Amino acid sequence: GPAVGEALSALLRSNSSLVWLDLAANTQLGDAAGTALAGALQENAETRLQTLNLANCGLGPKAGEGFAALLRSSRSLETLNLSVNPELGDTAGAALAEALQ
């Protein structure tokens, strides 16, 4: 839930060695935690994270928009799995698709 998201965000805000993170099937992670993770990765200019799996994590539209912003700015992220997060919705889906163009 939110406490885990806050702890992970604090870690990701300053970590420069992690290249792969799999949080799939953490269904209670939620939209606020997903949004915080995306923001933390945007703030970290030294991140080397290449693969992030957030499939089936209960993410919603705010997290989707946060990850769209991350995709536009990230120099390292190569794989982002947001599948099985039906609450992302159309607006976030459109923002993610636009970020990939």
Protein backbone atom coordinates (compact mmCIF):
# COMPACT_ATOMS: atom_id res chain seq x y z
CA GLY A 1 0.00 0.00 0.00
CA PRO A 2 0.95 3.63 0.45
CA ALA A 3 3.63 2.97 3.10
CA VAL A 4 5.45 0.58 0.77
CA GLY A 5 5.17 3.11 -2.04
CA GLU A 6 6.68 5.83 0.13
CA ALA A 7 9.58 3.60 1.17
CA LEU A 8 10.28 2.50 -2.40
CA SER A 9 10.03 6.09 -3.62
CA ALA A 10 12.61 7.21 -1.09
CA LEU A 11 14.92 4.44 -2.28
CA LEU A 12 14.40 5.18 -5.99
CA ARG A 13 14.91 8.91 -5.51
CA SER A 14 18.60 8.34 -4.79
CA ASN A 15 19.49 4.86 -6.09
CA SER A 16 21.95 4.73 -8.98
CA SER A 17 22.68 1.00 -9.17
CA LEU A 18 19.30 -0.75 -9.50
CA VAL A 19 18.63 -1.79 -13.12
CA TRP A 20 15.65 -4.13 -12.73
CA LEU A 21 12.64 -3.96 -10.38
CA ASP A 22 9.73 -6.41 -10.41
CA LEU A 23 6.78 -5.43 -8.24
CA ALA A 24 4.17 -7.35 -10.25
CA ALA A 25 1.08 -8.69 -8.47
CA ASN A 26 1.33 -6.27 -5.56
CA THR A 27 -2.36 -5.51 -6.03
CA GLN A 28 -2.52 -3.24 -2.98
CA LEU A 29 0.26 -0.96 -4.21
CA GLY A 30 -2.31 1.41 -5.68
CA ASP A 31 -2.49 4.65 -7.59
CA ALA A 32 -0.85 6.95 -5.01
CA ALA A 33 2.15 4.65 -4.59
CA GLY A 34 2.51 4.26 -8.35
CA THR A 35 2.40 8.03 -8.78
CA ALA A 36 5.07 8.42 -6.08
CA LEU A 37 7.31 5.82 -7.76
CA ALA A 38 7.05 7.59 -11.12
CA GLY A 39 7.84 10.93 -9.51
CA ALA A 40 10.83 9.55 -7.63
CA LEU A 41 12.30 8.10 -10.81
CA GLN A 42 11.80 11.44 -12.59
CA GLU A 43 13.64 13.25 -9.80
CA ASN A 44 16.62 10.89 -9.93
CA ALA A 45 18.91 12.01 -12.75
CA GLU A 46 21.36 9.22 -11.85
CA THR A 47 18.90 6.31 -12.12
CA ARG A 48 19.99 3.36 -14.24
CA LEU A 49 16.67 1.52 -13.97
CA GLN A 50 16.07 -0.25 -17.28
CA THR A 51 13.17 -2.59 -16.47
CA LEU A 52 10.19 -1.89 -14.23
CA ASN A 53 7.36 -4.42 -13.89
CA LEU A 54 4.21 -3.04 -12.27
CA ALA A 55 1.72 -5.50 -13.78
CA ASN A 56 -1.37 -6.05 -11.63
CA CYS A 57 -0.48 -3.44 -9.02
CA GLY A 58 -3.79 -1.59 -8.73
CA LEU A 59 -2.49 1.46 -10.58
CA GLY A 60 -4.92 4.17 -11.60
CA PRO A 61 -5.01 7.22 -13.87
CA LYS A 62 -2.65 9.42 -11.84
CA ALA A 63 0.03 6.74 -11.85
CA GLY A 64 -0.48 6.29 -15.59
CA GLU A 65 0.03 9.98 -16.20
CA GLY A 66 3.10 9.93 -13.93
CA PHE A 67 4.63 7.08 -15.90
CA ALA A 68 3.83 8.85 -19.17
CA ALA A 69 5.83 11.83 -17.91
CA LEU A 70 8.63 9.47 -16.87
CA LEU A 71 8.72 7.88 -20.31
CA ARG A 72 9.13 11.31 -21.90
CA SER A 73 12.12 12.17 -19.72
CA SER A 74 13.85 8.88 -18.88
CA ARG A 75 17.17 8.08 -20.51
CA SER A 76 17.49 4.60 -19.00
CA LEU A 77 14.06 2.96 -18.84
CA GLU A 78 13.67 0.45 -21.66
CA THR A 79 10.85 -1.80 -20.42
CA LEU A 80 7.79 -0.70 -18.46
CA ASN A 81 5.05 -3.26 -17.84
CA LEU A 82 1.75 -1.74 -16.72
CA SER A 83 -0.47 -4.59 -17.91
CA VAL A 84 -3.42 -5.84 -15.85
CA ASN A 85 -4.07 -2.41 -14.33
CA PRO A 86 -7.58 -1.78 -15.66
CA GLU A 87 -8.06 1.33 -13.53
CA LEU A 88 -5.40 3.16 -15.57
CA GLY A 89 -8.20 4.12 -17.94
CA ASP A 90 -8.36 5.78 -21.33
CA THR A 91 -6.81 9.12 -20.39
CA ALA A 92 -3.70 7.53 -18.94
CA GLY A 93 -3.56 5.11 -21.86
CA ALA A 94 -3.62 8.01 -24.29
CA ALA A 95 -0.90 9.84 -22.31
CA LEU A 96 1.28 6.73 -22.30
CA ALA A 97 0.80 6.21 -26.04
CA GLU A 98 1.66 9.85 -26.74
CA ALA A 99 4.80 9.59 -24.59
CA LEU A 100 6.02 6.71 -26.73
CA GLN A 101 5.77 8.64 -29.99
